mmCIF file of C-alpha atoms in Angstrom:
data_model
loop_
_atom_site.group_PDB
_atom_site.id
_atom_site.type_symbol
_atom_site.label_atom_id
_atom_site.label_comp_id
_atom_site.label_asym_id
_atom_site.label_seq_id
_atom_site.Cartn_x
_atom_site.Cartn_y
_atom_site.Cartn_z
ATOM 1 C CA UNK A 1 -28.522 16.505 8.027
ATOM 2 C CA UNK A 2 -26.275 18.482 9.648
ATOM 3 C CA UNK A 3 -23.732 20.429 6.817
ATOM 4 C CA UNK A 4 -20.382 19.404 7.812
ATOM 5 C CA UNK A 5 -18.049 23.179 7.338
ATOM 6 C CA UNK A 6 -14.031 22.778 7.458
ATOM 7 C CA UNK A 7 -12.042 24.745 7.184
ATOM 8 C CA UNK A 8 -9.090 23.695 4.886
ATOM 9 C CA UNK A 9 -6.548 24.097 7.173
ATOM 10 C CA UNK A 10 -7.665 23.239 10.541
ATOM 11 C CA UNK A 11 -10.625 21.227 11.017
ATOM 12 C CA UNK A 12 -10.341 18.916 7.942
ATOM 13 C CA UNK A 13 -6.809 18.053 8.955
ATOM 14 C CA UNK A 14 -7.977 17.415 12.063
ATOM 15 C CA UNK A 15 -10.771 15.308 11.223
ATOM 16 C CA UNK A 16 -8.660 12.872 9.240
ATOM 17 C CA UNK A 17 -5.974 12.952 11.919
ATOM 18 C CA UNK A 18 -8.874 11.490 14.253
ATOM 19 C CA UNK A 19 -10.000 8.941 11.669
ATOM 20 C CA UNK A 20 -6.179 7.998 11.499
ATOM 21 C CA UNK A 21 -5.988 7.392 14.958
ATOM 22 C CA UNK A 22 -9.151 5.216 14.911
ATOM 23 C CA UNK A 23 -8.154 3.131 12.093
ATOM 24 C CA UNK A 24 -5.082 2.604 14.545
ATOM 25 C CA UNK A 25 -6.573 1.913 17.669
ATOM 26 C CA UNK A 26 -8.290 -1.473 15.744
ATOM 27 C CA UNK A 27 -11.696 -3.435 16.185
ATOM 28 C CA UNK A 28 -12.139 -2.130 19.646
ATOM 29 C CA UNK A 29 -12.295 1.398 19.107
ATOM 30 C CA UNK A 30 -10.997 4.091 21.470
ATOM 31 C CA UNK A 31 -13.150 6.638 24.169
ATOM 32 C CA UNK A 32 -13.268 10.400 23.137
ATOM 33 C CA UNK A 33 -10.182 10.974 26.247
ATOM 34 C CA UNK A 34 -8.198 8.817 24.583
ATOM 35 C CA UNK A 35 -8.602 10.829 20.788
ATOM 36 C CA UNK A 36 -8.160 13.853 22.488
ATOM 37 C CA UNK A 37 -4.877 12.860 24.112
ATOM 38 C CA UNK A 38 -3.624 11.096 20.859
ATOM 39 C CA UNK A 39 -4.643 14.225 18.728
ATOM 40 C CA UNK A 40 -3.718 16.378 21.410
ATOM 41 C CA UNK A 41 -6.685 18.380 20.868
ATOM 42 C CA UNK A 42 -9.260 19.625 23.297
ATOM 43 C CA UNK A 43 -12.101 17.066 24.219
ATOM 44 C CA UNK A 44 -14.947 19.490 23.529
ATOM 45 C CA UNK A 45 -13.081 19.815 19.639
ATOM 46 C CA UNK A 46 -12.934 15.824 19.429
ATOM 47 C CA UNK A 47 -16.110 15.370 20.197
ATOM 48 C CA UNK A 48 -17.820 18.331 17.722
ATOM 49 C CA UNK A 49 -15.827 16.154 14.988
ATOM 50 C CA UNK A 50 -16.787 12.856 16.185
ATOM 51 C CA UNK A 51 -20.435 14.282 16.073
ATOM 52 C CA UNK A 52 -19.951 15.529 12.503
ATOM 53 C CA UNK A 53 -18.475 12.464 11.235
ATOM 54 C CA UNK A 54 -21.047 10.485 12.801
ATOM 55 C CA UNK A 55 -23.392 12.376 10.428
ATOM 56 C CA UNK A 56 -22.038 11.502 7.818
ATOM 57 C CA UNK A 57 -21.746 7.754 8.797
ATOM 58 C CA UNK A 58 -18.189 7.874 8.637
ATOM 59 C CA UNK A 59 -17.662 7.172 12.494
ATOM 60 C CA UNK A 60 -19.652 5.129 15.144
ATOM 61 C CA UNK A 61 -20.184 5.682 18.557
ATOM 62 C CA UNK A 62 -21.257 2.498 21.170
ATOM 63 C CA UNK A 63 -22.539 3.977 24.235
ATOM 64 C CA UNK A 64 -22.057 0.979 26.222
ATOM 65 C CA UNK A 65 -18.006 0.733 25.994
ATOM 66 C CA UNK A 66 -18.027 4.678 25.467
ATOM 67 C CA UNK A 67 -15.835 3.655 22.194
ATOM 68 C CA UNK A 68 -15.916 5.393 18.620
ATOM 69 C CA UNK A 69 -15.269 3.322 15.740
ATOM 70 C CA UNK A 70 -14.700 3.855 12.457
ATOM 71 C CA UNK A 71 -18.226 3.747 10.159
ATOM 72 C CA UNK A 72 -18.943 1.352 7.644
ATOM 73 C CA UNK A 73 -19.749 4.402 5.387
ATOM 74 C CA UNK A 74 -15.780 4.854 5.277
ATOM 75 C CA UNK A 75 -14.935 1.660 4.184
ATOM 76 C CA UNK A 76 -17.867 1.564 1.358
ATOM 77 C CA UNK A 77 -15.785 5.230 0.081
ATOM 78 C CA UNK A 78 -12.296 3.180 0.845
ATOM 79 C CA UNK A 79 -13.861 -0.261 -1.509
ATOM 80 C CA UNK A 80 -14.900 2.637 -4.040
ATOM 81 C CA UNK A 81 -11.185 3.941 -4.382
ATOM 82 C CA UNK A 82 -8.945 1.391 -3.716
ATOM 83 C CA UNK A 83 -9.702 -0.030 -7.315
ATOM 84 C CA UNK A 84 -7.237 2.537 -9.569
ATOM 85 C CA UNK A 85 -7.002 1.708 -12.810
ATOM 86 C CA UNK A 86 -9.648 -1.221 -12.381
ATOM 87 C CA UNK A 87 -6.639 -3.192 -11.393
ATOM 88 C CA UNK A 88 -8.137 -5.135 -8.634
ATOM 89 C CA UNK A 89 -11.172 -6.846 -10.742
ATOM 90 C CA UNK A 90 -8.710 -7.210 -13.470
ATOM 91 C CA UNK A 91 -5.667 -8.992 -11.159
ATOM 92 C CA UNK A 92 -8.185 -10.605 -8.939
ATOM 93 C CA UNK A 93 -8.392 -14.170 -10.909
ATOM 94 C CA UNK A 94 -4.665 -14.140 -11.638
ATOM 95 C CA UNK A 95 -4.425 -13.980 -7.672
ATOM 96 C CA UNK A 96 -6.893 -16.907 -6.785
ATOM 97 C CA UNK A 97 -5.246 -18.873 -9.410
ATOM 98 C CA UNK A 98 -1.870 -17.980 -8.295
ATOM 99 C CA UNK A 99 -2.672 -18.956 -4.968
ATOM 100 C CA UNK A 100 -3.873 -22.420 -5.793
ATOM 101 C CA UNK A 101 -0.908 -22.963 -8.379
ATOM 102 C CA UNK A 102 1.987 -21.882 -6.168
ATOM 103 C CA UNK A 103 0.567 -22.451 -2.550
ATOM 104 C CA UNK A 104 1.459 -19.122 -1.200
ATOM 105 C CA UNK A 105 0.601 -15.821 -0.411
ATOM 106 C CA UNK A 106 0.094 -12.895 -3.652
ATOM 107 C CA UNK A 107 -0.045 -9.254 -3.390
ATOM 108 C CA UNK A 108 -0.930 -6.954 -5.580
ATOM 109 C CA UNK A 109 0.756 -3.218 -4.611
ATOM 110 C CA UNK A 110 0.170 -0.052 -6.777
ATOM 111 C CA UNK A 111 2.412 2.793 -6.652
ATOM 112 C CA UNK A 112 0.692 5.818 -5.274
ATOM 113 C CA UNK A 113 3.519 8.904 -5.103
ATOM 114 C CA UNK A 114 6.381 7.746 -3.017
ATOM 115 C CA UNK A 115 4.582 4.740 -1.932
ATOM 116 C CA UNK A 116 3.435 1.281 -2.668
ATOM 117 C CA UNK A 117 -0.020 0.533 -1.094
ATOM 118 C CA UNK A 118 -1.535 -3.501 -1.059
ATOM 119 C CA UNK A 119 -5.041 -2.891 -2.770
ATOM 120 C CA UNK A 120 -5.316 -7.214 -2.903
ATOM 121 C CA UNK A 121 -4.298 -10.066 -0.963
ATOM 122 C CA UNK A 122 -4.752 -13.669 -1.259
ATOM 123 C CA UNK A 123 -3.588 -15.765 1.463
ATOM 124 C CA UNK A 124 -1.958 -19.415 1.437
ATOM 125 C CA UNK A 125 -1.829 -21.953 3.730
ATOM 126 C CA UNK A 126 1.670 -20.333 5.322
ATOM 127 C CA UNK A 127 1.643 -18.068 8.254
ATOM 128 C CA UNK A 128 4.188 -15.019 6.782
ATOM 129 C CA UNK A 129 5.513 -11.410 7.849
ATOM 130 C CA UNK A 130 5.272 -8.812 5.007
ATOM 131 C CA UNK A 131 6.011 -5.196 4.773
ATOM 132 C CA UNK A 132 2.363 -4.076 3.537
ATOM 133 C CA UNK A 133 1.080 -6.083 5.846
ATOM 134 C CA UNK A 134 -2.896 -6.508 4.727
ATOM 135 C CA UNK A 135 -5.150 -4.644 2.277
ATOM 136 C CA UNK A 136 -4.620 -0.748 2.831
ATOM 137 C CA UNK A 137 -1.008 -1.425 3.817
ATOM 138 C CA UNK A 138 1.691 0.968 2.472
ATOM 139 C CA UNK A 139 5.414 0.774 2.730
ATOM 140 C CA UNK A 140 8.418 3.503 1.104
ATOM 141 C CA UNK A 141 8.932 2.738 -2.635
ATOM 142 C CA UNK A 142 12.357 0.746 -2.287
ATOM 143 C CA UNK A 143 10.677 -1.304 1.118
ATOM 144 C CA UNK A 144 10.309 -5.029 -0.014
ATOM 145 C CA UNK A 145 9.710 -6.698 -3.389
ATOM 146 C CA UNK A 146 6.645 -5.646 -4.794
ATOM 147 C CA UNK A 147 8.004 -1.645 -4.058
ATOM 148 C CA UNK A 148 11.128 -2.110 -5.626
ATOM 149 C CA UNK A 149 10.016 -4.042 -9.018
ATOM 150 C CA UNK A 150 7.375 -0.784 -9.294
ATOM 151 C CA UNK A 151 10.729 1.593 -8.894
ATOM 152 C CA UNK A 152 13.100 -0.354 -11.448
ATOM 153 C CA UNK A 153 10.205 0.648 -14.300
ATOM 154 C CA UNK A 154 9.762 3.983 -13.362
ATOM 155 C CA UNK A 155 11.335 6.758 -15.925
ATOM 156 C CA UNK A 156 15.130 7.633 -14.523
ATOM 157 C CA UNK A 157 14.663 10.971 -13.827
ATOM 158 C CA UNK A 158 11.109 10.409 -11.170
ATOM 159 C CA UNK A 159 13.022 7.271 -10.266
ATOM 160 C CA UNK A 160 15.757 9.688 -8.935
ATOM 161 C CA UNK A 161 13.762 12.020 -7.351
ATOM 162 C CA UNK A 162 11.822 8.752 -5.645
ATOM 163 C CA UNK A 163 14.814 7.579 -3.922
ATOM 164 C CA UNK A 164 15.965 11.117 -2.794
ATOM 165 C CA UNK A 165 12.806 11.682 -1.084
ATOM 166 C CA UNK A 166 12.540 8.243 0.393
ATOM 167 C CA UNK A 167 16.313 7.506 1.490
ATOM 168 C CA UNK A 168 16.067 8.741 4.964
ATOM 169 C CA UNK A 169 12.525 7.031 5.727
ATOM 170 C CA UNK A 170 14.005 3.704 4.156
ATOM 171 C CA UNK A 171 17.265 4.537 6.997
ATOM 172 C CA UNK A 172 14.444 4.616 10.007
ATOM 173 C CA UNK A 173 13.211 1.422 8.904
ATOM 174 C CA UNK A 174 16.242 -0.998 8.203
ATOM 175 C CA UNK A 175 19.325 -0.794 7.193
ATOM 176 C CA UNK A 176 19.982 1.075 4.207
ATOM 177 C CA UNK A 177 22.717 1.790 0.985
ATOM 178 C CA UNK A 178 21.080 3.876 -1.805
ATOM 179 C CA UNK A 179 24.304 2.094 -3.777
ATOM 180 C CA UNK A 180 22.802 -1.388 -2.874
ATOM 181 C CA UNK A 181 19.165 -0.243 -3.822
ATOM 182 C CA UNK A 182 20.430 1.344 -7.406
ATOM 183 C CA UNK A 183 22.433 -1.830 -8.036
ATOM 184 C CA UNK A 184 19.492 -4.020 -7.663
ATOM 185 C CA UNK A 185 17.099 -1.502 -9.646
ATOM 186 C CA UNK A 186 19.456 -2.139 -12.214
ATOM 187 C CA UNK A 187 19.238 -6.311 -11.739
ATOM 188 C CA UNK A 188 15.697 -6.209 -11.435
ATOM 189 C CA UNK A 189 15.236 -4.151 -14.681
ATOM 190 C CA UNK A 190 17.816 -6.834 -16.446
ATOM 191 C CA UNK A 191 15.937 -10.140 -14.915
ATOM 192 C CA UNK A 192 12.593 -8.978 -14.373
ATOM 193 C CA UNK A 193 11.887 -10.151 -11.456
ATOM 194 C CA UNK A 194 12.831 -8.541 -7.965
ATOM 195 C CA UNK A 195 13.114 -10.228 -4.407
ATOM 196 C CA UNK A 196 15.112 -12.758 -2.557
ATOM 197 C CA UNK A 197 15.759 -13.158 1.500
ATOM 198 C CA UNK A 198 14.333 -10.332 3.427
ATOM 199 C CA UNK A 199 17.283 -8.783 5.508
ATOM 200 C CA UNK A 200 15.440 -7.113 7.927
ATOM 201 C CA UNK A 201 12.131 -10.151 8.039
ATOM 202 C CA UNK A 202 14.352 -13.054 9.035
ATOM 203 C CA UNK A 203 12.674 -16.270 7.062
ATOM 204 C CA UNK A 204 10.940 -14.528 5.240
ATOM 205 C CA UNK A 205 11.297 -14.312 0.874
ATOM 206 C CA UNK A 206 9.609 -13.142 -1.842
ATOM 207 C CA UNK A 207 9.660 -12.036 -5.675
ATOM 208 C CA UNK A 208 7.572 -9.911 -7.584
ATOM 209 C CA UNK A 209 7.441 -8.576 -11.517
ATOM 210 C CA UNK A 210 5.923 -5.512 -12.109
ATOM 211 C CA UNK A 211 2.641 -4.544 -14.295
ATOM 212 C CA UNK A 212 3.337 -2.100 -16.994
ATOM 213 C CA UNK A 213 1.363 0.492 -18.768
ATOM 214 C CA UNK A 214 1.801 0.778 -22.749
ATOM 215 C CA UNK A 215 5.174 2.962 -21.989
ATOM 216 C CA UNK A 216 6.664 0.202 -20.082
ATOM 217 C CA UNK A 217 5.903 2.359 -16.912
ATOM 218 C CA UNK A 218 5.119 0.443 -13.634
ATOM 219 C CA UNK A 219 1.843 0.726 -12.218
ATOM 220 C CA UNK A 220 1.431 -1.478 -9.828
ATOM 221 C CA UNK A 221 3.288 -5.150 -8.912
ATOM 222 C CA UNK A 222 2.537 -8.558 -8.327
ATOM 223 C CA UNK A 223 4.089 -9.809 -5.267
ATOM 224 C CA UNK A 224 4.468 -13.289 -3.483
ATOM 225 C CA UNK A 225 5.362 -13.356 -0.185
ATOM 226 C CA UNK A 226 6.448 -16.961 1.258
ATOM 227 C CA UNK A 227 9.296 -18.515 3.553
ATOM 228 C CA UNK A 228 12.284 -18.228 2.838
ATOM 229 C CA UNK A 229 13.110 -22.780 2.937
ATOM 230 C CA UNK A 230 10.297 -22.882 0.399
ATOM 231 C CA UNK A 231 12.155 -20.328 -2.491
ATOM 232 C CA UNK A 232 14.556 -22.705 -3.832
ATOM 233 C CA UNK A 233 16.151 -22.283 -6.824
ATOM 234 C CA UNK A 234 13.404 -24.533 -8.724
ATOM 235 C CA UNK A 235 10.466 -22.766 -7.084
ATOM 236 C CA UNK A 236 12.174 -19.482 -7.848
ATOM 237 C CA UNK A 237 12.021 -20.288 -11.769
ATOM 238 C CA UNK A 238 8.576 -21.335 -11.565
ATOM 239 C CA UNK A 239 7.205 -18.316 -9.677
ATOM 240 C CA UNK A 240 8.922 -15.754 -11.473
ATOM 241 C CA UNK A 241 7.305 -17.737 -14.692
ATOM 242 C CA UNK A 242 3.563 -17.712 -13.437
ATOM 243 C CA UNK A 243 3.569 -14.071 -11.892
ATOM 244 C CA UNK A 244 5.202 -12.920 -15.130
ATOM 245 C CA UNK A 245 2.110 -14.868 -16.807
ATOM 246 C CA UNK A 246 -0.145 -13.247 -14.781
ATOM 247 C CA UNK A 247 1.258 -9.861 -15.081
ATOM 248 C CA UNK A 248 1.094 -10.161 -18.965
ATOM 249 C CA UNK A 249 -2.901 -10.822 -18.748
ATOM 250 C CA UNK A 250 -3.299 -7.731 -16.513
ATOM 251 C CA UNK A 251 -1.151 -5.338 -18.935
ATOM 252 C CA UNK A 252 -3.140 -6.667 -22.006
ATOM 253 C CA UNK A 253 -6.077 -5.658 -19.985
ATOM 254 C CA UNK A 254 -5.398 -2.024 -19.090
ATOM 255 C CA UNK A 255 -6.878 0.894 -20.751
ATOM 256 C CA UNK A 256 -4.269 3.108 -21.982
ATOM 257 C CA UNK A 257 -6.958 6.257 -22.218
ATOM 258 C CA UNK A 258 -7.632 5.863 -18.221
ATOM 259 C CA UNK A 259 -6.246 9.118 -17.054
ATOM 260 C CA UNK A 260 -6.191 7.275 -13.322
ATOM 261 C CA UNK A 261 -2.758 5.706 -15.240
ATOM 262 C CA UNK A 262 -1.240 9.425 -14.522
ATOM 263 C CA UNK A 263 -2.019 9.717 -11.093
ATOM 264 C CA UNK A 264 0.530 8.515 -9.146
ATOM 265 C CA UNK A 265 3.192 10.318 -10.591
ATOM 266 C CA UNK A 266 0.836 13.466 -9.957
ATOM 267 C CA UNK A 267 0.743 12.912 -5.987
ATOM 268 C CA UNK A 268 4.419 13.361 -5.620
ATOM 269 C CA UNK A 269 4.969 16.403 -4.612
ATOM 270 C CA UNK A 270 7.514 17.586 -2.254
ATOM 271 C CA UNK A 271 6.886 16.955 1.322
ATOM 272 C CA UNK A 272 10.267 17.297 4.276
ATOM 273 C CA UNK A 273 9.981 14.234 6.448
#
């Protein structure tokens, strides 16, 4: 096999740049002109990468269509670590049975730096819009329910330095007050429980509780996302009740030794937008 040498600031950026773009261009894949273009890069430098990552069965190339895809090598690695904390095989049942009880759609989001990334979907019966989207999905800590009930438990201080970094990308998305966003940190650490209308997803609601580490640090959310004629008041109590439930069996089942638990505060690290 062919030993794959980057260099660690050129060709490796490069090479996930190009897998970026591929996860992008979807199912279909896209021709080695096209990458090139996207990445702005010289053909003959796409396609020495695509031929290296093909190696490594990270990419796939169809010679019919001309197309690269992404390799099913990359989503074994992706399966592999998108489970932090063993969160997803411990959350996983709560989801299926949230599902069934409430008739809607759960997320479970961990925070990852400034983000919140979906690691865990279960879908209802109800076609919705979310933020995250599907699995792999990431949105701005302070973007949607599940982001904001991971920010209202996070120490004051990183919780800060959070919504410095993330006020102007929250401004390119929607509308935006860091006064209305520390208000409601401040509800949602009183009740529990964030989420309401969407503002900027017309129809759409949602509520989420966050899951804690020993310190009362969140790690991650649960998150339903549903209409917004079906969260009434009385379905409003009840949800808030079963996620909270279901949050309680994850805590109990974290273990507080897992240095993973440390992680995401390690991966913020100053980066100008």
């Amino acid at each position: 096999m062919e030993a794959i040498v980057l260099d660690p600031g050129g060709s490796l950026r490069r090479a996930f740049g190009l897998l970026r773009l591929l996860g992008e261009g979807g199912a279909a894949g896209l021709r080695l002109t096209e990458l090139a273009q996207a990445a702005a890069l010289p053909p003959a430098t796409v396609h020495r990468l695509m031929r290296l990552m093909m190696t490594e069965r990270l990419v796939t190339f169809d010679p019919a269509s001309k197309h690269y895809r992404l390799g099913l090598e990359l989503f074994l690695l992706a399966a592999q670590a998108s489970n932090p904390l063993g969160l997803r095989d411990l959350a996983r049942p709560g989801l299926l049975r949230l599902t069934a009880e409430l008739n809607e759609t759960l997320f479970l989001l961990v925070h990852n730096g400034y983000d919140a990334v979906c690691i865990d979907r279960s879908s209802g019966p109800w076609p919705i819009r979310s933020f995250t989207g599907d699995i792999g999905g990431r949105v701005p800590l302070g973007m949607g329910q599940g982001s904001v009930a991971i920010l209202a438990f996070l120490p004051d201080a990183e919780q800060d330095e959070i919504i410095r970094h993330n006020t102007p990308r929250l401004r390119q998305l929607a509308p935006f007050s860091e006064g209305w966003l520390r208000r409601e940190l401040l509800r949602v650490r009183s009740e529990q429980v964030s989420g309401g209308l969407y503002p900027v997803n017309p129809g759409m609601a949602g509520l989420a509780v966050p899951i804690r580490d020993g310190t009362g640090r969140a790690v991650a959310a649960l998150s339903i996302g549903t209409t917004a004629e079906r969260l009434d008041a009385e379905r409003r109590a009840g949800a808030r009740e079963a996620l909270m439930r279901e949050a309680a069996l994850v805590e109990a089942g974290l273990n507080p030794f897992d240095p993973s638990l440390h992680r995401a505060a390690a991966a913020m690290e100053p980066v100008s937008r």
